[in-house]
Coordinates of C-alpha atoms and ligand atoms in Angstrom, one line a residue:
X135 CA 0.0 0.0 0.0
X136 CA 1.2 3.1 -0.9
X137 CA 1.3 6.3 1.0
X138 CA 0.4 8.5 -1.9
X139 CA -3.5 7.0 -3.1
X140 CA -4.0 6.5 -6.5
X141 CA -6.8 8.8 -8.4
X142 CA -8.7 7.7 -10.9
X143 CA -7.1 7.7 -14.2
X144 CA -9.3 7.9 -17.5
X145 CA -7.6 6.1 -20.2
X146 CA -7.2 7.9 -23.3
X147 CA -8.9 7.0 -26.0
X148 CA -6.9 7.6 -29.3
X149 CA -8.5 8.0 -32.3
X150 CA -7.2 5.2 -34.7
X151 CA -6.3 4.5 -38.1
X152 CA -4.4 1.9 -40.0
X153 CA -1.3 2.8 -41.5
X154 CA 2.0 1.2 -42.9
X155 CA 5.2 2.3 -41.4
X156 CA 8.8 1.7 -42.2
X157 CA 10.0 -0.6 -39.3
X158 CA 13.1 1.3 -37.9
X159 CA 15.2 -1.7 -37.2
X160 CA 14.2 -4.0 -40.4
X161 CA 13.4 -1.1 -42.2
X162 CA 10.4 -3.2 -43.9
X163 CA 6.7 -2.1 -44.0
X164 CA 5.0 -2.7 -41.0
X165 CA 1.0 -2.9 -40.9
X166 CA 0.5 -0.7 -37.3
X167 CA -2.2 1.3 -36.1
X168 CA 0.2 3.9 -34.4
X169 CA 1.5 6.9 -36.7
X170 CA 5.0 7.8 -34.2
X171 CA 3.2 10.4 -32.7
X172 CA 0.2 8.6 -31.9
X173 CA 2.9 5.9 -30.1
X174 CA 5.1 8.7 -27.9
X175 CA 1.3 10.3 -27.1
X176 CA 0.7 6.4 -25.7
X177 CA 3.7 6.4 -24.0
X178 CA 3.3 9.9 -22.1
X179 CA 0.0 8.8 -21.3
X180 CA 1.1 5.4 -19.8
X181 CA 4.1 6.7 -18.1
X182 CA 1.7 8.7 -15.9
X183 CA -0.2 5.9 -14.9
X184 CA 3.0 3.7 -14.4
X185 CA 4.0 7.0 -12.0
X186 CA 1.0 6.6 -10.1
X187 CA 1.4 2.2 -9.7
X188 CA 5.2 3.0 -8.8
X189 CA 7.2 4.8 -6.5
X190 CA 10.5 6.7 -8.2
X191 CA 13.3 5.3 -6.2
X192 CA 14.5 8.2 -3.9
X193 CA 18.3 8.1 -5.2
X194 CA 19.0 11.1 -7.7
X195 CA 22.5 10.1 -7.6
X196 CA 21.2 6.5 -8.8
X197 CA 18.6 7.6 -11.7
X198 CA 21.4 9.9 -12.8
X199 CA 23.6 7.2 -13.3
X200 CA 20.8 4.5 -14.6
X201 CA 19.6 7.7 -16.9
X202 CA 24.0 8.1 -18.3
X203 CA 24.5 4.5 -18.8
X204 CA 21.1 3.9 -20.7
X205 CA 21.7 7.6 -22.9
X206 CA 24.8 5.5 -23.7
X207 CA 23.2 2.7 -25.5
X208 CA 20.0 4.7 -26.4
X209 CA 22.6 6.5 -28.9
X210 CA 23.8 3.9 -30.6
X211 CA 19.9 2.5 -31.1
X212 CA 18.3 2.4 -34.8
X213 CA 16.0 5.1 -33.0
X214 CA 18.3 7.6 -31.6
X215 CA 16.1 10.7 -32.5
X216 CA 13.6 9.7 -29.6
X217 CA 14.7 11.4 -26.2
X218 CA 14.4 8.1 -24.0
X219 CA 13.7 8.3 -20.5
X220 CA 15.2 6.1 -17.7
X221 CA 13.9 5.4 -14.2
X222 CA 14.5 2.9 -11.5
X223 CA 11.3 2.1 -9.4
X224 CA 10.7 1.4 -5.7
X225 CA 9.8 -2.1 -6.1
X226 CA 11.2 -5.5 -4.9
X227 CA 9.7 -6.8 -8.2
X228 CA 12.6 -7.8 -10.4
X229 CA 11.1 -6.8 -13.7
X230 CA 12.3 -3.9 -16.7
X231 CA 10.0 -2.8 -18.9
X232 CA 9.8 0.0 -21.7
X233 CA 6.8 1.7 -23.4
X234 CA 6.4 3.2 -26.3
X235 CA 8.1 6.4 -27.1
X236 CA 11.3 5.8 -25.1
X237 CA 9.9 5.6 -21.5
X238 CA 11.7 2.5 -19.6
X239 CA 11.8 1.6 -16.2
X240 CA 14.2 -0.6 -14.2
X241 CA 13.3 -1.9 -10.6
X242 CA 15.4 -1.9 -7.7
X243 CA 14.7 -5.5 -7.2
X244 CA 16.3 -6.3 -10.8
X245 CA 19.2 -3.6 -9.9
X246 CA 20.2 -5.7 -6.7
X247 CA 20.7 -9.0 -8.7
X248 CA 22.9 -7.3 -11.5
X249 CA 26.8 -6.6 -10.8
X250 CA 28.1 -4.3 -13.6
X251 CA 27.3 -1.6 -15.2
X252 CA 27.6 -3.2 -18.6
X253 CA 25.0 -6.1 -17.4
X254 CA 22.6 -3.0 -16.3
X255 CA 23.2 -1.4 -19.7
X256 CA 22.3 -5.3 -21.3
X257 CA 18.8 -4.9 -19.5
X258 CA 17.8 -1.0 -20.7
X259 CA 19.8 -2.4 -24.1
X260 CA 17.1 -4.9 -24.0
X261 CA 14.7 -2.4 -23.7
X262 CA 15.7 -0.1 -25.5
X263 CA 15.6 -2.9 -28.7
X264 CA 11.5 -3.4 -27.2
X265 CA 11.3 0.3 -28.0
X266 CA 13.6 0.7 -31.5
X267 CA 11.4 -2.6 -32.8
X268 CA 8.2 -1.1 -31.9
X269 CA 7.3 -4.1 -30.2
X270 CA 4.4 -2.6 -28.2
X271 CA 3.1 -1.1 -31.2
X272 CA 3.4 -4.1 -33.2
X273 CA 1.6 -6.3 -30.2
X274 CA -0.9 -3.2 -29.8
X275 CA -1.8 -3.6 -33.3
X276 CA -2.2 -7.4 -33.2
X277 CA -3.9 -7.2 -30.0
X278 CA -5.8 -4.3 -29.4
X279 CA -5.8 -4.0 -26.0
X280 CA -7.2 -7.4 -25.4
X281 CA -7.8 -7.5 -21.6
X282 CA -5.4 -9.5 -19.6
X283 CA -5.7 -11.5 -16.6
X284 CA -3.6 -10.1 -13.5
X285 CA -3.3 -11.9 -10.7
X286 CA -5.4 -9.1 -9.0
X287 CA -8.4 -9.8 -6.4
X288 CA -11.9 -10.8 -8.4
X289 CA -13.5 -8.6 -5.5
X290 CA -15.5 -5.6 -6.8
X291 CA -15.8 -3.6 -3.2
X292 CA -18.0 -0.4 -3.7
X293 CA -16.1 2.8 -3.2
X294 CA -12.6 1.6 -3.5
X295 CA -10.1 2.2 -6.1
X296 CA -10.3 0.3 -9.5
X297 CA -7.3 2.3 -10.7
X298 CA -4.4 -0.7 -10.0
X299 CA -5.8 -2.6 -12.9
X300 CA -6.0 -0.1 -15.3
X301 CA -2.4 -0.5 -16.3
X302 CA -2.2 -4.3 -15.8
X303 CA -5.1 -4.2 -18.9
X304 CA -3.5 -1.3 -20.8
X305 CA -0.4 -3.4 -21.8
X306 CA -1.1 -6.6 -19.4
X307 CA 0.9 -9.3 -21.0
X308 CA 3.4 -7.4 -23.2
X309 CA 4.7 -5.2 -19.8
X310 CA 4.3 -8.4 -17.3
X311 CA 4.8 -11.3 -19.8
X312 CA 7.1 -10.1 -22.1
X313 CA 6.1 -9.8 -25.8
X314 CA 6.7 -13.7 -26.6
X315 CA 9.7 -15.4 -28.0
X316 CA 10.4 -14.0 -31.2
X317 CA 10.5 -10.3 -29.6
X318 CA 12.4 -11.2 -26.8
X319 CA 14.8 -12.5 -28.8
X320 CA 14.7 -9.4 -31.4
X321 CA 15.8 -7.3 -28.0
X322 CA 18.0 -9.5 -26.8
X323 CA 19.5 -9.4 -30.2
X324 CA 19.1 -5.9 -30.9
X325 CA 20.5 -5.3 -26.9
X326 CA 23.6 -7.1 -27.5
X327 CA 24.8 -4.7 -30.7
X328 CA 24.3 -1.4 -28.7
X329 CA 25.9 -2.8 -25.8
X330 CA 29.1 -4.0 -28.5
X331 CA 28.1 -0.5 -30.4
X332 CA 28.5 1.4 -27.1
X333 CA 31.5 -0.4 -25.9
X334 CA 30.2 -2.7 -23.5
X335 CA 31.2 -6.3 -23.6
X336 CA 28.1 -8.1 -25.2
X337 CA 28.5 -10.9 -22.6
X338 CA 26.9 -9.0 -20.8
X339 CA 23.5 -9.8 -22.1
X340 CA 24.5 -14.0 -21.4
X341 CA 25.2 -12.8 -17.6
X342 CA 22.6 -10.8 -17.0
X343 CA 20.1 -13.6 -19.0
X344 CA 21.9 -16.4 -16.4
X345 CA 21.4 -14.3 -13.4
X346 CA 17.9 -14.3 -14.5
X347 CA 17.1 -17.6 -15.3
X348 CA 18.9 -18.6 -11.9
X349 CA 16.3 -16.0 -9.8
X350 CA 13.5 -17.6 -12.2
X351 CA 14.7 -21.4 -11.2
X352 CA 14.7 -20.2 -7.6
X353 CA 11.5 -18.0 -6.9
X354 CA 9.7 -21.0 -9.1
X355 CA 10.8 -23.4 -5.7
X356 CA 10.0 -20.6 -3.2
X357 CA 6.8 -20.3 -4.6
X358 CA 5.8 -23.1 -5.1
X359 CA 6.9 -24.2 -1.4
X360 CA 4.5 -21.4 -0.6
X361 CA 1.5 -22.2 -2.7
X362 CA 1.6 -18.8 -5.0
X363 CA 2.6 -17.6 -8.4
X364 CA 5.8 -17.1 -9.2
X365 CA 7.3 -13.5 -9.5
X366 CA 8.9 -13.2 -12.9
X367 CA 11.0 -10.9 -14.8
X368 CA 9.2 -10.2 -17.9
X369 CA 11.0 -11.4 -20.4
X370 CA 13.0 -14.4 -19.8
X371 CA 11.9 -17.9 -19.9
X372 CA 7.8 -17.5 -19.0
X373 CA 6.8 -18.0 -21.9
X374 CA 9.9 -19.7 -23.4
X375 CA 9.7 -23.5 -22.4
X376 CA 12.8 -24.4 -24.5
X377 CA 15.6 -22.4 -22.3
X378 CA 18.8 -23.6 -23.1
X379 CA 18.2 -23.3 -27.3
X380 CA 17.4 -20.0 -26.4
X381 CA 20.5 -19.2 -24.6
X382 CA 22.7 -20.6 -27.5
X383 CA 21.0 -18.6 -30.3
X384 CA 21.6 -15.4 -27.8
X385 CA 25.3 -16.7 -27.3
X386 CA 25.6 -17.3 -30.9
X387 CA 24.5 -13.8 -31.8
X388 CA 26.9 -12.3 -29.2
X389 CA 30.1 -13.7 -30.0
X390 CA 29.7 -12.6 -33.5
X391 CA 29.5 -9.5 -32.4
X392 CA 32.4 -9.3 -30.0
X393 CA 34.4 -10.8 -33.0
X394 CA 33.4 -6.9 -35.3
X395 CA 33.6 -5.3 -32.3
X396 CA 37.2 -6.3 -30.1
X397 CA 37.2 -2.8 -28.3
X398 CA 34.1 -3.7 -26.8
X399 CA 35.0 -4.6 -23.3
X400 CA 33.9 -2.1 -20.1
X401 CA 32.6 -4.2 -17.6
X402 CA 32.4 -1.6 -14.5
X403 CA 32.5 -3.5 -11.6
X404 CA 33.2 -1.3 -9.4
X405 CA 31.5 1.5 -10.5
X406 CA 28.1 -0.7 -10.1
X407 CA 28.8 -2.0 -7.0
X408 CA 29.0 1.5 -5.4
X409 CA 25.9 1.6 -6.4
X410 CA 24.5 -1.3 -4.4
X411 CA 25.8 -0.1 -1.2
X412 CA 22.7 0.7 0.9
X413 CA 20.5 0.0 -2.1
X414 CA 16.8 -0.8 -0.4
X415 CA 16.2 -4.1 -0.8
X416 CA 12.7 -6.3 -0.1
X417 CA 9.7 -4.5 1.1
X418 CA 9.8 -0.7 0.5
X419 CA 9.3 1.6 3.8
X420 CA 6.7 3.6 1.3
X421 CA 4.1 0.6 0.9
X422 CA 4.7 -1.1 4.1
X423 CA 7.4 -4.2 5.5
X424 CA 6.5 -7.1 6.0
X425 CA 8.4 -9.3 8.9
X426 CA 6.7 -12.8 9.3
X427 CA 2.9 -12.3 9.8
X428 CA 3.2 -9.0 11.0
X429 CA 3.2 -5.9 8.5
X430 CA 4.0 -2.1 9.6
X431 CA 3.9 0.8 7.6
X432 CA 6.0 3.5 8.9
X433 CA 4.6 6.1 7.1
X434 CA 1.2 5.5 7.8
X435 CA 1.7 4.4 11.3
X436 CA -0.3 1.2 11.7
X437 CA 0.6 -2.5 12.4
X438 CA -1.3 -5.2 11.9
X439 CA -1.1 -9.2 12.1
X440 CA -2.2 -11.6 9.1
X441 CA -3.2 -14.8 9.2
X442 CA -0.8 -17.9 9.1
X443 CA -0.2 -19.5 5.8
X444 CA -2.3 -16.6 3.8
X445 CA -0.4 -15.1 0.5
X446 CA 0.5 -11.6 0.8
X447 CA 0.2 -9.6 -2.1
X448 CA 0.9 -5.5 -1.3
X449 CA -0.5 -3.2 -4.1
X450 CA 0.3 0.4 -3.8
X451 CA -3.6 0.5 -3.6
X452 CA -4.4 -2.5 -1.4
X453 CA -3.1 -5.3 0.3
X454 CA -4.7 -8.7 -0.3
X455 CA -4.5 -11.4 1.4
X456 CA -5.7 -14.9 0.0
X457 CA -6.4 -18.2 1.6
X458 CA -3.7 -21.1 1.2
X459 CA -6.1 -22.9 -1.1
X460 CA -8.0 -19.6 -2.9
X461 CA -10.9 -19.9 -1.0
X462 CA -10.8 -16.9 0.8
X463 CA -9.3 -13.3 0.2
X464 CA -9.1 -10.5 2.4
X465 CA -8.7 -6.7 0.7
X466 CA -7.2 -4.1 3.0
X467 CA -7.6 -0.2 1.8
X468 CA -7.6 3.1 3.1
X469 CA -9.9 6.1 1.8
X470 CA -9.8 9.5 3.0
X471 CA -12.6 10.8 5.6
X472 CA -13.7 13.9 4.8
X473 CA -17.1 14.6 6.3
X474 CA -17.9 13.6 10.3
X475 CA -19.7 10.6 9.9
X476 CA -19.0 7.5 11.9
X477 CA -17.4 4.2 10.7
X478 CA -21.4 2.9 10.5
X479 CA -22.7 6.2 8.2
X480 CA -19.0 5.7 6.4
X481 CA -20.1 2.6 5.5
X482 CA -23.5 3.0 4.5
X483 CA -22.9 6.6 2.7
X484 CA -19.7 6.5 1.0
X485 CA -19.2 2.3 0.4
X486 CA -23.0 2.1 -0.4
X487 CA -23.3 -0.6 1.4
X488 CA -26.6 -1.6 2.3
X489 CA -28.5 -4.3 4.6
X490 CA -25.7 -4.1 7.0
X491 CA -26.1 -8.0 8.8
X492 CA -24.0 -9.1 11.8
X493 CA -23.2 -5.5 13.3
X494 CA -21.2 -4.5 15.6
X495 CA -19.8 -1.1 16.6
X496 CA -16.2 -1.6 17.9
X497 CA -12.8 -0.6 19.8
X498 CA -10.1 -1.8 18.1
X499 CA -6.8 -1.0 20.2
X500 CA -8.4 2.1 20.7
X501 CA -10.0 2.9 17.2
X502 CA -12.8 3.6 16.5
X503 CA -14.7 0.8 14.5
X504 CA -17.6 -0.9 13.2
X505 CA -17.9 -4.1 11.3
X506 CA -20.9 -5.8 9.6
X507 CA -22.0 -8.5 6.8
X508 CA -23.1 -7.3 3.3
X509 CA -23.8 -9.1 -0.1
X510 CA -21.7 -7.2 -2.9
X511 CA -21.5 -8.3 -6.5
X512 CA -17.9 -10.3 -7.3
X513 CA -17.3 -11.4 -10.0
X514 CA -18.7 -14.7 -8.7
X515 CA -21.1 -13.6 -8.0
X516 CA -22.9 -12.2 -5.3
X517 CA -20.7 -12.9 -1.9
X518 CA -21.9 -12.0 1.6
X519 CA -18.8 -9.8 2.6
X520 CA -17.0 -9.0 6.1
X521 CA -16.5 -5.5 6.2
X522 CA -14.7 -3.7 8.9
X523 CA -14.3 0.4 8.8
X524 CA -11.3 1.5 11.2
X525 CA -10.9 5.1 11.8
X526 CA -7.2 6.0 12.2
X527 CA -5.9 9.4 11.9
X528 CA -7.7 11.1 8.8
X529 CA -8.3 7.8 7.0
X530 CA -10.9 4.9 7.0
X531 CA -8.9 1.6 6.8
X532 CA -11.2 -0.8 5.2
X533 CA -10.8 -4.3 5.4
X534 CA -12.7 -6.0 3.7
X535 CA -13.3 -10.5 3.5
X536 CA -15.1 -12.8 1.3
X537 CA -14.9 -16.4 0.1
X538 CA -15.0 -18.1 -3.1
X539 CA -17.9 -20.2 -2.6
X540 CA -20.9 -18.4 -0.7
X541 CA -21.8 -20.5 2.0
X542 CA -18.4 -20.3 3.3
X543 CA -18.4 -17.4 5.1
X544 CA -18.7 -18.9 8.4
X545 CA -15.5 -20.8 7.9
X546 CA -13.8 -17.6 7.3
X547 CA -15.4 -15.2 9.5
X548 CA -13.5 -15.3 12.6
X549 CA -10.2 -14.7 10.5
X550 CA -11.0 -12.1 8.8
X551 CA -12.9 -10.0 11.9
X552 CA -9.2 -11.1 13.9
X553 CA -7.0 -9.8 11.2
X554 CA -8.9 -6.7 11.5
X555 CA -8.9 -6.6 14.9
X556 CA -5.1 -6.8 15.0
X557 CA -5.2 -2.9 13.7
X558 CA -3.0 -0.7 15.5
X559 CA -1.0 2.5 15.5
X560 CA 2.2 1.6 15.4
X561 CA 4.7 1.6 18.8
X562 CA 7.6 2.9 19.4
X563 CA 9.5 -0.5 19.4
X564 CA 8.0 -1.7 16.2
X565 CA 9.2 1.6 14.7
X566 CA 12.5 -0.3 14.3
X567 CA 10.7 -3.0 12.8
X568 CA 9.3 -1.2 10.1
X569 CA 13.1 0.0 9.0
X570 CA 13.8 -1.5 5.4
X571 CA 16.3 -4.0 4.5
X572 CA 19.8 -2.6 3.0
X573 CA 22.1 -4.1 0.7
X574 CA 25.9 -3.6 1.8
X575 CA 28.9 -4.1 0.0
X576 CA 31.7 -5.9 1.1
X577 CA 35.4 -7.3 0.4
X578 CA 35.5 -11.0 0.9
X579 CA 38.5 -13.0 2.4
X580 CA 39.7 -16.3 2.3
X581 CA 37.7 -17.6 4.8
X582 CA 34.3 -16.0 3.8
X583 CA 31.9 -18.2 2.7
X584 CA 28.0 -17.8 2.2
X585 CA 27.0 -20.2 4.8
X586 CA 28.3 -17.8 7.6
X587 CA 27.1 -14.9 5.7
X588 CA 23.6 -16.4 5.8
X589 CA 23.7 -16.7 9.6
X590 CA 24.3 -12.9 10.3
X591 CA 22.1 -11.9 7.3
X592 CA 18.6 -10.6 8.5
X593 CA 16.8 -12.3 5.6
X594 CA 14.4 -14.6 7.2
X595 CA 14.1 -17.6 4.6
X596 CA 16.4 -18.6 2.4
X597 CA 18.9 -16.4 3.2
X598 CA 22.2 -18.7 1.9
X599 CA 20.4 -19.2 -1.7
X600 CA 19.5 -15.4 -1.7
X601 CA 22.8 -14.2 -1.0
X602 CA 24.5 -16.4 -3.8
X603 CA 21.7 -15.1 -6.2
X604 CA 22.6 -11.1 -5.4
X605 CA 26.4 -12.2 -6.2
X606 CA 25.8 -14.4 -9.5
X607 CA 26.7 -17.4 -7.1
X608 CA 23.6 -19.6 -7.7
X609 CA 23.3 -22.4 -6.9
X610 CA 27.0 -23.6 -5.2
X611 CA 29.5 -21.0 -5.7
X612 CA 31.5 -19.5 -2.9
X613 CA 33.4 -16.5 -3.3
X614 CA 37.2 -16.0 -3.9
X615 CA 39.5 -13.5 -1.9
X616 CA 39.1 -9.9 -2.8
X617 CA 35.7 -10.5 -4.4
X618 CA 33.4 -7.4 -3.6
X619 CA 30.0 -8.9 -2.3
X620 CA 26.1 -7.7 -1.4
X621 CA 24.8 -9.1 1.5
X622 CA 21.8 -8.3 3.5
X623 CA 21.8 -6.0 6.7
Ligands
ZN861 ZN1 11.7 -8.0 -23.1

């Protein structure tokens, strides 16, 4: 959850007509719906509503660099008269993705896995080749905006904010998904000549792709251990069942080009790793930390307690919570109060919600409450609905709980009235709590070896498999004397 609410955003609606335009990298005739303009206009429009999903991450020092190194490759693109645009987001997501028009956007949680600058200038090379191909025009043209699936709650709540899908259906599958196998491989194509054009070693793109894979191969186990989808960087294997023939065309492509290009060899090492040190990494402070079962949100001083086993999923809108199995979700939001009404009228007046069935007006930890049954429309289906209003500084927290099959309600009742219950303002010991996780950069020695690492890292799971995936040590490797190294404080 995000500090900063979303508003509603209206999409714009372009006016469209078919045209043919020369394809700036094969510089054939491509059958697209989008004049240029009409695909920068897109893009600005998007980038406003990706602004509004993300947080910027607060490091000018760190978007000026991201910003130099991709201006570097952007200039040796078949589309250098575009002015491209480079920002790293606040997200734990490891995921790149470019829009039309020269907008592209790196996270923080891909950052922390890279270690070079040339392997960071592979990934916006990458997308810079989505851009220079017209890839999103291409797919917009085959697709046209075809709704997409997003692993977002099926739960239509009166009064909250629809906004968080908006973007996932704009460019769902392209931006989340990647663009499919034969674009992926244009940009990794098209990434590995302005790397060797810019003077960055093309093997680069192999690292950055191995790196990738090994993060893919390893969040597939964690999730799976934990019942959930996977988190996965766009555009790797997801869609690309046959890995390893996918590699070698990439590592056929690249050689060639080291071959034209010998002088093509900066690696910056160093110069990335500086980088790293004290790079956020994990939950951001801005949307909340989770430790265990029990979130805090610094900025919007409140704690609360979820239930064992349930997936956490924390949208800059909402947090959802869902069920081991999918039988249950739980949606937590905030709105702002702005007339006196109590949490009861709140409910009934601005969440329309009528009928109100199970009442009760509470004290939660000292909050004022109220909580009551209501049948809402899901996409089910009608649901009869737990609905809690807290009242916490100028906001209404809302949390809101429902299962998948009507009549189980009952089974889930108690769990959701308890996770709201475990609303609180935040103490002064959990304050420290709610402190984000840092990267640090270290030297190793001869004795250092992940294992100990692990055991003074704060990373609660997995901590010796994380810390060879930040250092492109997955899955046995141990550092060698003198290595630099990111590990977790
Ligand atoms: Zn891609």
């Amino acid at each position: 959850m995000k500090t900063k609410y979303l508003i509603p955003v209206c999409l714009i609606i372009l006016s469209l007509g078919s045209a043919c335009a020369v394809n700036p990298v094969s510089g054939k005739q491509d059958l697209v719906l989008l004049s240029e303009n009409d695909e920068i206009a897109l893009g600005r429009e998007t980038n406003k509503e990706v602004l509004q999903q993300y947080t910027v991450y607060d490091n000018p020092a760190l978007q000026a660099y991201v910003q130099n190194v991709g201006n570097k490759v952007a200039i040796n693109s078949h589309r250098n008269n575009l002015i491209y645009r480079f920002t790293v987001l606040d997200s734990k997501e490891v995921n790149a993705f470019a829009l039309p028009g020269g907008y592209i956007y790196i996270t923080r949680g891909l950052m922390a896995y890279l270690k070079s600058e040339a392997e960071l200038a592979a990934v916006l090379g990458h997308e810079v080749g989505h851009v220079t191909a017209r890839h999103s025009v291409r797919q917009y043209s085959a697709n046209q905006l075809t709704s997409i699936g997003v692993a977002l709650g099926s739960l239509f709540i009166p009064g909250m904010n629809q906004a968080s899908s908006q973007l996932a259906q704009l460019f769902g599958a392209a931006l989340l998904r990647g663009y499919g196998r034969e674009h992926e491989l244009e940009a990794d194509r098209l990434g590995a000549e302005y790397l060797a054009r810019t003077g960055y070693n093309p093997q680069a793109m192999l690292d950055v792709i191995s790196v990738l894979k090994n993060q893919e191969i390893f969040e597939k186990e964690v999730a799976q251990s934990e019942g959930r989808e996977p988190r996965i960087y766009h555009g790797v294997f997801s869609t690309h069942p046959d890995n390893d023939k996918r590699l070698q065309e990439i590592i056929g492509t690249a050689q060639t080009l080291t071959e034209t290009a010998a002088s093509a060899n900066y690696v910056g090492h160093e110069e990335y790793m500086a980088y790293m040190d004290k790079l956020i990494y994990g939950d951001s402070p801005h949307e909340g930390i989770l430790r265990g079962r029990r979130f805090f949100h610094e900025e919007l001083g409140f704690s609360m307690s979820f239930p064992e086993k349930w997936n956490v999923t924390n949208q800059p809108a909402q947090i959802l919570l869902t069920a081991p199995n999918g039988d249950a979700i739980i949606q937590i939001s905030a709105e702002d109060i702005n007339k006196k009404l109590t949490p009861r009228n709140f409910m009934i007046q601005r969440m329309g919600l009528n009928n109100l069935d199970n009442e009760a007006t509470l004290n939660i930890n000292g909050l004022e409450a109220h909580t009551g049954v209501s049948v809402i429309n899901s996409n089910d289906g009608p649901r009869p609905t737990r609905f809690t209003v807290i009242y916490f500084g100028q906001r209404a927290y809302i949390i809101a709980g429902t299962s998948k099959l009507a009549k189980n309600l009952s089974k889930y009742d108690k769990t959701i009235l308890d996770t709201a219950k475990s609303f609180h303002a935040l103490t002064e010991n959990e304050k420290v709590l709610a402190k984000p996780l840092r990267l640090k950069v270290v030297q190793a020695s001869k004795e250092t070896r992940f294992s100990d690492l692990a055991k003074q890292s704060t990373l609660e799971s997995h901590a010796e498999s994380q810390l060879r995936l930040l250092n492109a040590k997955y899955p046995e490797g141990e550092p060698r004397i003198g290595d630099l190294l990111k590990i977790i404080e």
